[in-house]
Coordinates of N, CA and C in Angstrom, one line a residue:
M3 N 37.0 1.9 41.4 CA 38.3 2.3 41.8 C 37.9 3.9 42.3
S4 N 38.4 4.1 43.3 CA 37.8 5.7 43.9 C 38.4 6.7 43.2
A5 N 38.0 7.9 43.1 CA 38.3 8.9 42.5 C 39.6 9.7 43.2
D6 N 39.2 9.3 44.4 CA 40.6 10.0 45.3 C 41.7 9.1 45.1
P7 N 43.0 9.6 44.8 CA 44.0 9.1 44.3 C 44.6 8.2 46.0
L8 N 44.4 9.2 47.0 CA 44.8 9.1 48.5 C 43.8 7.6 49.2
A9 N 42.8 8.1 48.6 CA 41.9 6.6 48.9 C 42.6 4.8 49.4
A10 N 43.2 4.6 48.4 CA 43.7 3.5 48.3 C 45.3 3.4 49.1
V11 N 45.8 4.2 49.5 CA 46.9 4.3 50.6 C 46.8 4.9 51.8
G12 N 47.5 4.7 52.7 CA 47.7 5.0 54.3 C 47.4 3.9 55.2
E13 N 47.9 4.2 56.3 CA 48.1 3.3 57.5 C 46.4 3.6 58.4
E14 N 45.7 2.7 58.6 CA 44.7 2.9 59.5 C 44.9 2.8 60.9
V15 N 44.5 3.9 61.7 CA 44.4 3.7 63.2 C 43.0 3.9 63.7
V16 N 42.6 2.6 64.3 CA 41.2 3.2 64.9 C 40.8 3.1 66.2
V17 N 40.1 4.6 66.6 CA 40.5 4.9 68.3 C 39.1 4.9 68.7
A18 N 38.7 4.2 69.9 CA 37.7 4.0 70.6 C 37.5 4.4 72.1
E19 N 36.4 4.8 72.6 CA 36.6 5.0 74.2 C 36.6 3.3 74.6
T20 N 37.4 3.6 75.9 CA 37.3 2.0 76.5 C 36.0 1.7 77.4
G21 N 35.4 2.9 77.9 CA 34.6 2.4 78.9 C 35.1 2.9 80.5
V22 N 36.3 2.9 80.3 CA 37.2 2.7 81.8 C 37.2 4.6 81.8
G23 N 36.9 5.0 82.9 CA 37.2 6.2 83.0 C 36.8 7.0 81.8
R24 N 36.8 8.4 82.5 CA 36.2 9.7 81.4 C 36.8 9.8 79.9
L25 N 38.0 9.6 80.1 CA 39.1 9.9 78.7 C 39.7 9.3 78.0
Q26 N 39.9 7.6 79.0 CA 40.8 6.7 78.2 C 40.5 6.2 76.9
V27 N 41.1 5.9 76.1 CA 40.4 5.6 74.4 C 41.7 4.7 74.6
E28 N 41.3 3.5 73.2 CA 42.5 2.3 72.9 C 42.8 2.6 71.4
A29 N 43.7 2.8 71.1 CA 44.1 3.2 69.5 C 44.6 1.6 69.0
R30 N 44.2 1.2 67.8 CA 44.5 -0.2 67.3 C 45.1 0.1 65.9
T31 N 46.3 -0.5 65.9 CA 46.8 -0.6 64.5 C 46.8 -1.8 64.0
A32 N 47.3 -2.0 62.9 CA 47.4 -3.5 62.3 C 48.4 -4.3 63.1
S33 N 49.6 -3.4 63.8 CA 50.3 -4.3 64.6 C 50.3 -4.2 65.9
G34 N 49.5 -3.6 66.4 CA 49.1 -3.6 68.4 C 48.2 -2.4 68.7
A35 N 48.3 -2.3 69.8 CA 47.1 -1.3 70.5 C 48.0 -0.5 71.6
I36 N 47.5 0.3 72.0 CA 48.0 1.1 73.1 C 46.8 2.1 73.7
L37 N 46.8 2.1 75.0 CA 46.0 3.3 75.8 C 46.1 4.6 75.5
I38 N 45.5 5.5 75.6 CA 45.7 6.7 75.3 C 44.9 7.4 76.4
D39 N 45.4 8.4 77.1 CA 44.8 8.8 78.7 C 45.1 10.3 78.8
E40 N 44.7 11.1 79.8 CA 45.4 12.4 80.5 C 45.8 11.9 82.0
P41 N 46.4 13.0 82.7 CA 46.8 12.8 83.8 C 45.7 12.5 84.7
V42 N 45.9 12.3 85.7 CA 44.6 12.2 86.9 C 44.5 13.5 87.0
S43 N 45.4 14.5 87.3 CA 45.1 16.2 87.4 C 44.2 16.6 86.5
V44 N 43.9 16.2 85.6 CA 42.9 16.9 84.4 C 41.8 16.1 84.2
G45 N 41.6 14.9 85.0 CA 40.5 14.1 85.0 C 40.5 12.8 84.4
G46 N 41.8 12.6 83.8 CA 41.8 11.2 83.2 C 42.6 10.0 84.3
L47 N 42.9 9.0 83.9 CA 43.3 7.9 85.0 C 44.7 7.9 84.9
G48 N 45.5 8.5 84.1 CA 46.8 8.3 83.8 C 47.4 7.0 83.3
S49 N 46.6 6.4 82.6 CA 46.8 5.3 82.2 C 47.6 4.8 81.0
G50 N 48.1 6.2 80.4 CA 48.5 5.8 78.8 C 49.3 7.6 78.7
P51 N 49.9 7.5 77.6 CA 50.3 9.0 77.1 C 49.1 9.8 76.5
N52 N 49.3 11.1 76.8 CA 48.3 11.9 76.0 C 48.7 12.1 74.8
P53 N 47.4 12.6 73.6 CA 47.8 12.9 72.6 C 48.9 13.7 72.0
Y54 N 49.3 14.7 72.9 CA 50.5 15.2 72.7 C 51.8 14.7 72.7
D55 N 52.1 13.9 73.6 CA 52.8 12.8 74.0 C 52.9 12.1 72.8
L56 N 52.1 11.5 72.4 CA 52.1 10.8 71.3 C 52.7 11.5 69.7
L57 N 52.4 12.5 69.8 CA 53.1 13.4 68.4 C 54.6 13.4 68.6
S58 N 54.6 14.1 70.2 CA 56.4 14.1 70.5 C 57.0 12.7 70.2
A59 N 56.3 11.2 70.7 CA 56.9 10.1 70.7 C 57.2 9.8 68.8
A60 N 56.2 9.9 68.1 CA 56.2 9.9 66.5 C 57.2 10.5 66.3
L61 N 57.6 11.9 66.7 CA 58.6 12.6 65.9 C 60.0 11.6 66.6
G62 N 60.2 11.6 67.7 CA 61.4 10.7 68.3 C 61.6 9.7 67.5
A63 N 60.8 8.8 67.6 CA 60.5 7.4 67.2 C 61.5 7.5 65.3
C64 N 60.7 8.2 64.9 CA 60.9 8.4 63.3 C 62.3 8.9 63.4
T65 N 62.7 10.2 63.9 CA 64.1 10.4 63.6 C 65.2 9.1 64.3
S66 N 64.8 8.5 65.2 CA 65.5 7.5 65.5 C 65.7 6.8 64.3
M67 N 64.9 6.0 63.9 CA 64.8 5.0 63.0 C 65.5 5.9 61.6
T68 N 65.4 6.9 61.3 CA 65.4 7.4 60.2 C 67.1 7.4 60.2
L69 N 67.8 7.9 61.4 CA 69.4 8.0 61.6 C 69.7 6.6 61.8
R70 N 69.1 5.7 62.4 CA 69.8 4.3 62.3 C 69.8 3.5 60.9
L71 N 68.4 3.8 60.0 CA 68.8 3.5 58.4 C 70.0 4.0 58.0
Y72 N 70.2 5.6 58.3 CA 71.3 5.6 57.2 C 72.7 5.7 57.8
A73 N 72.8 5.6 59.0 CA 73.9 5.1 59.6 C 74.5 3.7 59.3
E74 N 73.6 2.7 59.0 CA 73.5 1.5 58.7 C 73.8 1.4 57.2
R75 N 73.4 2.4 56.1 CA 73.5 2.5 55.0 C 75.1 2.9 54.5
K76 N 75.6 3.8 55.3 CA 76.8 4.3 55.4 C 77.9 3.2 56.1
G77 N 77.6 2.3 56.9 CA 78.3 1.5 57.7 C 79.2 2.4 58.7
W78 N 78.6 3.3 59.5 CA 78.9 4.1 60.2 C 78.7 3.7 61.8
P79 N 79.7 3.9 62.6 CA 79.8 3.1 63.9 C 78.7 4.1 64.8
L80 N 77.5 3.9 64.7 CA 76.4 4.6 65.1 C 75.8 3.7 66.4
T81 N 76.1 3.6 67.6 CA 76.1 2.7 68.4 C 74.6 2.7 69.0
R82 N 74.1 3.6 69.3 CA 72.8 4.2 69.9 C 72.4 5.5 69.8
V83 N 70.9 5.9 69.6 CA 70.4 6.9 69.3 C 69.6 7.2 70.5
Q84 N 69.6 8.3 71.0 CA 68.4 8.5 72.0 C 67.7 10.0 71.5
I85 N 66.7 10.1 71.4 CA 65.8 11.3 71.3 C 65.0 11.9 72.8
S86 N 65.1 13.1 72.6 CA 64.0 13.8 74.0 C 63.1 14.8 72.7
V87 N 62.0 14.8 73.1 CA 61.4 15.9 72.5 C 60.3 16.6 73.7
L88 N 60.4 18.1 73.4 CA 59.7 18.5 74.3 C 58.6 19.5 73.2
H89 N 57.3 19.2 73.4 CA 55.9 19.9 72.7 C 55.5 20.7 73.8
H90 N 55.1 22.1 73.1 CA 54.4 22.9 73.6 C 54.1 24.1 72.8
R91 N 53.0 25.1 73.5 CA 52.3 26.2 72.8 C 51.9 27.2 73.5
A92 N 52.3 28.2 73.1 CA 51.5 29.2 74.3 C 50.2 29.5 73.9
S93 N 49.3 28.7 73.3 CA 47.8 29.2 73.4 C 47.2 28.0 72.3
V94 N 45.9 27.4 72.5 CA 45.3 26.9 71.5 C 45.3 27.3 70.0
D95 N 45.6 29.0 69.8 CA 45.6 29.1 68.6 C 47.0 29.5 68.2
A96 N 48.0 29.2 69.0 CA 49.5 29.5 68.3 C 50.0 28.2 67.7
R97 N 51.2 28.5 67.1 CA 51.7 27.6 66.6 C 52.8 26.4 67.6
D98 N 52.3 25.4 67.4 CA 53.4 24.2 68.0 C 54.8 24.5 67.8
L99 N 55.5 24.1 68.9 CA 56.8 24.1 68.8 C 57.2 22.5 69.5
F100 N 57.9 22.0 68.6 CA 58.7 20.6 69.0 C 59.9 21.1 69.2
E101 N 60.6 20.7 70.3 CA 61.8 20.9 70.8 C 62.6 19.4 71.0
R102 N 63.5 19.0 69.8 CA 64.3 17.8 69.5 C 65.6 17.8 70.0
T103 N 66.1 17.0 70.9 CA 67.2 16.8 71.3 C 67.7 15.6 71.2
I104 N 69.0 15.4 70.1 CA 69.4 14.1 69.9 C 71.0 14.1 70.5
S105 N 70.5 12.6 70.8 CA 72.2 12.0 71.4 C 72.4 10.9 70.4
L106 N 73.8 11.1 70.0 CA 74.3 9.9 69.3 C 75.7 9.3 69.8
E107 N 75.5 8.2 69.9 CA 76.6 7.4 70.7 C 77.2 6.6 69.8
G108 N 78.6 6.3 69.7 CA 79.3 5.8 68.9 C 80.6 6.5 68.7
P109 N 81.6 5.8 68.1 CA 82.7 6.8 67.6 C 82.5 7.5 66.1
L110 N 81.6 8.1 66.4 CA 81.4 8.8 65.1 C 82.5 10.2 64.8
D111 N 82.5 10.7 64.0 CA 83.7 11.7 63.6 C 82.7 12.8 63.5
D112 N 83.2 14.2 63.4 CA 82.3 15.5 63.5 C 81.5 15.5 62.7
A113 N 82.3 15.3 61.1 CA 81.4 15.1 60.0 C 80.2 14.1 59.8
Q114 N 80.7 12.9 60.4 CA 79.5 12.2 60.7 C 78.3 12.4 61.1
R115 N 78.5 13.2 62.6 CA 77.6 13.7 63.3 C 76.9 14.9 62.8
A116 N 77.5 15.6 62.0 CA 77.0 16.9 61.4 C 75.8 16.2 60.3
Q117 N 76.4 15.4 59.4 CA 75.2 14.7 58.5 C 74.2 13.8 59.5
L118 N 74.5 13.3 60.0 CA 73.2 12.9 61.0 C 72.5 14.0 61.2
M119 N 72.3 14.8 61.8 CA 72.1 16.3 62.3 C 71.0 16.5 61.1
T120 N 71.8 16.5 59.7 CA 71.1 17.0 58.7 C 70.1 16.1 58.4
I121 N 70.2 14.7 58.1 CA 69.4 13.5 57.8 C 68.1 13.5 59.3
A122 N 68.5 14.3 60.3 CA 67.4 14.1 61.2 C 66.0 14.8 60.6
E123 N 66.6 16.1 59.9 CA 65.4 17.2 59.0 C 64.6 16.5 58.1
R124 N 65.3 15.2 57.7 CA 64.5 14.6 56.5 C 63.5 13.4 57.2
C125 N 63.3 13.3 58.5 CA 62.4 12.2 58.9 C 61.1 12.6 58.8
P126 N 60.4 11.3 57.8 CA 59.1 11.7 57.6 C 58.1 12.3 58.4
V127 N 58.2 11.9 59.8 CA 57.3 12.7 60.7 C 57.9 14.1 60.5
H128 N 59.0 14.3 60.8 CA 59.5 16.0 60.9 C 58.8 16.9 59.6
R129 N 58.7 16.2 58.4 CA 58.3 16.6 57.5 C 56.7 16.5 57.4
T130 N 56.3 15.8 58.0 CA 54.8 16.1 58.2 C 54.2 17.2 59.3
L131 N 54.9 16.9 60.4 CA 54.8 18.3 61.1 C 55.1 19.5 60.7
E132 N 56.3 19.9 59.8 CA 56.8 21.0 59.5 C 55.7 21.7 58.6
R133 N 55.1 20.5 57.4 CA 54.5 21.0 56.1 C 53.0 21.5 56.6
G134 N 52.8 20.8 57.5 CA 51.2 20.6 58.0 C 50.5 19.7 57.3
S135 N 49.1 19.2 57.6 CA 48.3 18.6 56.6 C 47.2 18.9 56.5
E136 N 46.3 18.1 55.5 CA 44.8 18.2 55.3 C 44.2 17.2 56.2
I137 N 43.2 17.6 56.6 CA 42.5 16.4 57.5 C 41.1 16.4 56.7
R138 N 40.5 15.4 56.6 CA 39.1 15.3 56.1 C 38.3 14.3 57.0
T139 N 37.1 14.9 57.6 CA 36.3 14.1 58.8 C 35.0 13.9 57.8
T140 N 34.8 12.8 58.4 CA 33.1 12.5 57.7 C 32.6 11.9 59.0
L141 N 31.2 11.9 59.2 CA 30.5 11.2 60.1 C 30.1 10.0 59.4
T142 N 29.9 8.8 60.3 CA 29.3 7.2 59.8 C 27.9 7.2 60.8
A143 N 27.1 6.7 60.2 CA 26.2 6.2 61.1 C 26.5 4.7 61.8
A144 N 26.9 3.7 61.1 CA 27.1 2.6 61.8 C 28.9 2.7 62.4
A145 N 29.0 1.7 63.6 CA 29.8 1.4 64.3 C 31.1 1.0 63.3
M146 N 32.2 1.3 63.3 CA 33.2 1.1 62.7 C 33.8 -0.2 63.3
T147 N 34.6 -0.7 62.4 CA 35.5 -2.2 62.9 C 36.4 -1.9 63.9
A148 N 36.7 -2.8 64.6 CA 37.6 -2.5 65.7 C 38.8 -2.6 65.5
E149 N 39.1 -3.6 64.1 CA 40.2 -3.7 63.8 C 40.9 -3.3 62.3
P150 N 41.8 -2.2 62.5 CA 42.4 -1.7 61.3 C 42.6 -2.9 60.1
S151 N 42.6 -2.4 58.8 CA 43.1 -3.0 57.9 C 44.4 -3.7 57.8
L152 N 44.6 -4.7 57.6 CA 45.9 -5.1 57.2 C 46.5 -5.4 55.9
A153 N 45.5 -4.8 54.8 CA 45.8 -5.3 53.5 C 46.7 -4.2 53.0
K154 N 47.3 -3.1 53.5 CA 47.8 -1.7 53.3 C 49.4 -1.9 53.6
P155 N 50.2 -1.9 53.0 CA 51.5 -2.0 53.5 C 51.6 -0.9 54.2
P156 N 52.7 -0.7 55.4 CA 53.2 0.2 56.0 C 53.6 1.2 55.2
E157 N 53.5 2.6 55.5 CA 54.3 3.9 54.5 C 55.5 4.4 55.5
H158 N 55.1 4.3 56.6 CA 56.3 4.9 57.1 C 57.7 4.2 57.3
M159 N 58.2 3.0 57.0 CA 59.2 2.4 57.0 C 59.7 3.0 55.0
R160 N 58.6 3.0 54.2 CA 58.8 3.3 52.8 C 59.4 4.5 53.0
D161 N 58.7 5.5 54.0 CA 59.3 6.8 53.6 C 60.4 7.3 54.2
C162 N 60.9 6.6 55.6 CA 62.3 6.7 56.1 C 63.0 6.2 55.1
E163 N 63.0 5.2 54.5 CA 64.0 4.6 53.1 C 64.2 5.7 52.1
A164 N 63.2 5.9 51.7 CA 63.1 7.3 51.0 C 64.0 8.2 51.3
A165 N 63.6 8.6 52.4 CA 64.5 9.9 53.0 C 65.9 9.7 53.2
V166 N 66.4 8.6 53.4 CA 67.8 7.9 53.6 C 68.2 8.0 52.1
A167 N 67.4 7.1 51.4 CA 68.1 7.3 49.8 C 68.3 8.6 49.1
G168 N 67.3 9.4 49.7 CA 67.4 10.9 48.8 C 68.8 11.5 49.3
A169 N 69.2 11.3 50.6 CA 70.2 11.8 51.0 C 71.9 11.8 50.6
G170 N 71.7 10.7 49.7 CA 73.2 10.6 49.2 C 74.3 10.2 50.1

């Protein structure tokens, strides 16, 4: 057994250059793959979202999922959620800013809308970005497997459900 309590948990993503263009990479998860690239204007092929787009998408997707779970749990008439996320930062050393705009559709009353906005703050990706993270990096001599492990259950939905359950 590993001495590190975090070693046995987590969701692995394997990212590797595709050999197509200068910057294009493929990120593989247990459930699929996505191309990540930069726009043509900065030397990429424009074949996929850039890494900051993925951070914004993760925040928007997690927020939407968390709101959906909460509304279903409460039996509220939320028919559609749409999230817009704008990411920017003044310089490489500046603190990042994510501006999130939420659209809630359906015959919700003002109290329900206000509660859903409070729940948005509990989204696991929001909390991860807000508190910051520890990053551990190691160098390996051997090529890594191209497929992420399927042995570990996804943590994101568990965390969304915990955020919703803890909201009352």
